[in-house]
JSON list of C-alpha atoms in Angstrom, two decimals:
[
{"chain": "I", "resi": 15, "resn": "MET", "atom": "CA", "xyz": [-0.04, -0.11, -0.06]},
{"chain": "I", "resi": 16, "resn": "ASN", "atom": "CA", "xyz": [2.93, 2.37, 0.52]},
{"chain": "I", "resi": 17, "resn": "GLY", "atom": "CA", "xyz": [6.51, 2.35, -0.52]},
{"chain": "I", "resi": 18, "resn": "GLY", "atom": "CA", "xyz": [7.97, 0.80, -3.48]},
{"chain": "I", "resi": 19, "resn": "ASN", "atom": "CA", "xyz": [7.73, 2.05, -7.15]},
{"chain": "I", "resi": 20, "resn": "GLU", "atom": "CA", "xyz": [4.15, 2.01, -8.09]},
{"chain": "I", "resi": 21, "resn": "SER", "atom": "CA", "xyz": [4.34, 4.46, -10.92]},
{"chain": "I", "resi": 22, "resn": "SER", "atom": "CA", "xyz": [5.79, 1.95, -13.51]},
{"chain": "I", "resi": 23, "resn": "GLY", "atom": "CA", "xyz": [3.55, -0.94, -12.83]},
{"chain": "I", "resi": 24, "resn": "ALA", "atom": "CA", "xyz": [6.33, -3.35, -14.09]},
{"chain": "I", "resi": 25, "resn": "ASP", "atom": "CA", "xyz": [9.96, -4.10, -13.09]},
{"chain": "I", "resi": 26, "resn": "ARG", "atom": "CA", "xyz": [12.88, -3.81, -15.66]},
{"chain": "I", "resi": 27, "resn": "ALA", "atom": "CA", "xyz": [12.38, -7.33, -16.90]},
{"chain": "I", "resi": 28, "resn": "GLY", "atom": "CA", "xyz": [8.71, -6.65, -17.63]},
{"chain": "I", "resi": 29, "resn": "GLY", "atom": "CA", "xyz": [7.31, -8.48, -14.63]},
{"chain": "I", "resi": 30, "resn": "PRO", "atom": "CA", "xyz": [4.86, -6.98, -12.07]},
{"chain": "I", "resi": 31, "resn": "VAL", "atom": "CA", "xyz": [6.32, -4.81, -9.28]},
{"chain": "I", "resi": 32, "resn": "ALA", "atom": "CA", "xyz": [6.11, -6.19, -5.95]},
{"chain": "I", "resi": 33, "resn": "THR", "atom": "CA", "xyz": [4.15, -4.05, -3.70]},
{"chain": "I", "resi": 34, "resn": "SER", "atom": "CA", "xyz": [4.79, -3.50, -0.12]},
{"chain": "I", "resi": 35, "resn": "VAL", "atom": "CA", "xyz": [2.26, -3.23, 2.58]},
{"chain": "I", "resi": 36, "resn": "PRO", "atom": "CA", "xyz": [2.38, -1.61, 6.06]},
{"chain": "I", "resi": 37, "resn": "ILE", "atom": "CA", "xyz": [3.40, -3.73, 8.92]},
{"chain": "I", "resi": 38, "resn": "GLY", "atom": "CA", "xyz": [0.30, -5.64, 10.32]},
{"chain": "I", "resi": 39, "resn": "TRP", "atom": "CA", "xyz": [-1.48, -5.69, 6.83]},
{"chain": "I", "resi": 40, "resn": "GLN", "atom": "CA", "xyz": [-1.39, -8.47, 4.42]},
{"chain": "I", "resi": 41, "resn": "ARG", "atom": "CA", "xyz": [-1.72, -8.55, 0.58]},
{"chain": "I", "resi": 42, "resn": "CYS", "atom": "CA", "xyz": [-2.78, -11.84, -1.05]},
{"chain": "I", "resi": 43, "resn": "VAL", "atom": "CA", "xyz": [-4.01, -13.22, -4.39]},
{"chain": "I", "resi": 44, "resn": "ARG", "atom": "CA", "xyz": [-7.24, -15.25, -4.23]},
{"chain": "I", "resi": 45, "resn": "GLU", "atom": "CA", "xyz": [-8.84, -16.53, -7.48]},
{"chain": "I", "resi": 46, "resn": "GLY", "atom": "CA", "xyz": [-7.08, -14.06, -9.46]},
{"chain": "I", "resi": 47, "resn": "ALA", "atom": "CA", "xyz": [-8.12, -11.08, -7.26]},
{"chain": "I", "resi": 48, "resn": "VAL", "atom": "CA", "xyz": [-5.75, -9.00, -5.01]},
{"chain": "I", "resi": 49, "resn": "LEU", "atom": "CA", "xyz": [-6.91, -8.68, -1.59]},
{"chain": "I", "resi": 50, "resn": "TYR", "atom": "CA", "xyz": [-5.57, -6.32, 1.20]},
{"chain": "I", "resi": 51, "resn": "ILE", "atom": "CA", "xyz": [-6.36, -7.55, 4.80]},
{"chain": "I", "resi": 52, "resn": "SER", "atom": "CA", "xyz": [-6.27, -5.07, 7.49]},
{"chain": "I", "resi": 53, "resn": "PRO", "atom": "CA", "xyz": [-4.79, -5.90, 10.99]},
{"chain": "I", "resi": 54, "resn": "SER", "atom": "CA", "xyz": [-8.43, -6.32, 12.16]},
{"chain": "I", "resi": 55, "resn": "GLY", "atom": "CA", "xyz": [-9.10, -9.04, 9.50]},
{"chain": "I", "resi": 56, "resn": "THR", "atom": "CA", "xyz": [-11.15, -6.91, 7.08]},
{"chain": "I", "resi": 57, "resn": "GLU", "atom": "CA", "xyz": [-10.62, -8.02, 3.50]},
{"chain": "I", "resi": 58, "resn": "LEU", "atom": "CA", "xyz": [-10.54, -5.11, 1.01]},
{"chain": "I", "resi": 59, "resn": "SER", "atom": "CA", "xyz": [-10.62, -5.87, -2.77]},
{"chain": "I", "resi": 60, "resn": "SER", "atom": "CA", "xyz": [-11.06, -2.53, -4.46]},
{"chain": "I", "resi": 61, "resn": "LEU", "atom": "CA", "xyz": [-9.85, 1.07, -4.29]},
{"chain": "I", "resi": 62, "resn": "GLU", "atom": "CA", "xyz": [-13.31, 2.23, -3.19]},
{"chain": "I", "resi": 63, "resn": "GLN", "atom": "CA", "xyz": [-13.62, -0.36, -0.50]},
{"chain": "I", "resi": 64, "resn": "THR", "atom": "CA", "xyz": [-10.18, 0.52, 0.72]},
{"chain": "I", "resi": 65, "resn": "ARG", "atom": "CA", "xyz": [-10.83, 4.48, 0.65]},
{"chain": "I", "resi": 66, "resn": "SER", "atom": "CA", "xyz": [-14.18, 3.84, 2.56]},
{"chain": "I", "resi": 67, "resn": "TYR", "atom": "CA", "xyz": [-12.46, 1.56, 5.08]},
{"chain": "I", "resi": 68, "resn": "LEU", "atom": "CA", "xyz": [-9.57, 3.95, 5.74]},
{"chain": "I", "resi": 69, "resn": "LEU", "atom": "CA", "xyz": [-11.79, 7.03, 6.03]},
{"chain": "I", "resi": 70, "resn": "SER", "atom": "CA", "xyz": [-14.33, 5.52, 8.43]},
{"chain": "I", "resi": 71, "resn": "ASP", "atom": "CA", "xyz": [-14.19, 6.08, 12.17]},
{"chain": "I", "resi": 72, "resn": "GLY", "atom": "CA", "xyz": [-13.27, 3.08, 14.32]},
{"chain": "I", "resi": 73, "resn": "THR", "atom": "CA", "xyz": [-11.11, 1.13, 11.77]},
{"chain": "I", "resi": 74, "resn": "CYS", "atom": "CA", "xyz": [-7.61, -0.06, 12.48]},
{"chain": "I", "resi": 75, "resn": "LYS", "atom": "CA", "xyz": [-5.05, 2.11, 10.62]},
{"chain": "I", "resi": 76, "resn": "CYS", "atom": "CA", "xyz": [-2.10, 0.49, 12.39]},
{"chain": "I", "resi": 77, "resn": "GLY", "atom": "CA", "xyz": [1.05, 0.68, 10.37]},
{"chain": "I", "resi": 78, "resn": "LEU", "atom": "CA", "xyz": [-0.10, 3.58, 8.21]},
{"chain": "I", "resi": 79, "resn": "GLU", "atom": "CA", "xyz": [1.38, 7.11, 8.31]},
{"chain": "I", "resi": 80, "resn": "CYS", "atom": "CA", "xyz": [-0.32, 9.79, 10.12]},
{"chain": "I", "resi": 81, "resn": "PRO", "atom": "CA", "xyz": [-2.00, 11.90, 9.02]},
{"chain": "I", "resi": 82, "resn": "LEU", "atom": "CA", "xyz": [-3.41, 9.55, 6.61]},
{"chain": "I", "resi": 83, "resn": "ASN", "atom": "CA", "xyz": [-3.16, 10.40, 2.87]},
{"chain": "I", "resi": 84, "resn": "VAL", "atom": "CA", "xyz": [-5.31, 7.96, 1.00]},
{"chain": "I", "resi": 85, "resn": "PRO", "atom": "CA", "xyz": [-3.91, 8.73, -2.50]},
{"chain": "I", "resi": 86, "resn": "LYS", "atom": "CA", "xyz": [-0.54, 7.99, -1.23]},
{"chain": "I", "resi": 87, "resn": "VAL", "atom": "CA", "xyz": [-1.41, 4.83, 0.63]}
]
């Protein structure tokens, strides 16, 4: 979710760039879809789900920079 080179979308050999996620978060691929799993176990599969989750009160934002900048994350 943060870190790494996300602007190119591919490494120099043409393969996908590995995406780093904040400590406590997980990134997994299930049935061809990428899921991000929050420290509280919430599965997020789209940018809109992720944005809504991160901006709602009472959600675990552990491992993310404060103040939270959704486009950067």
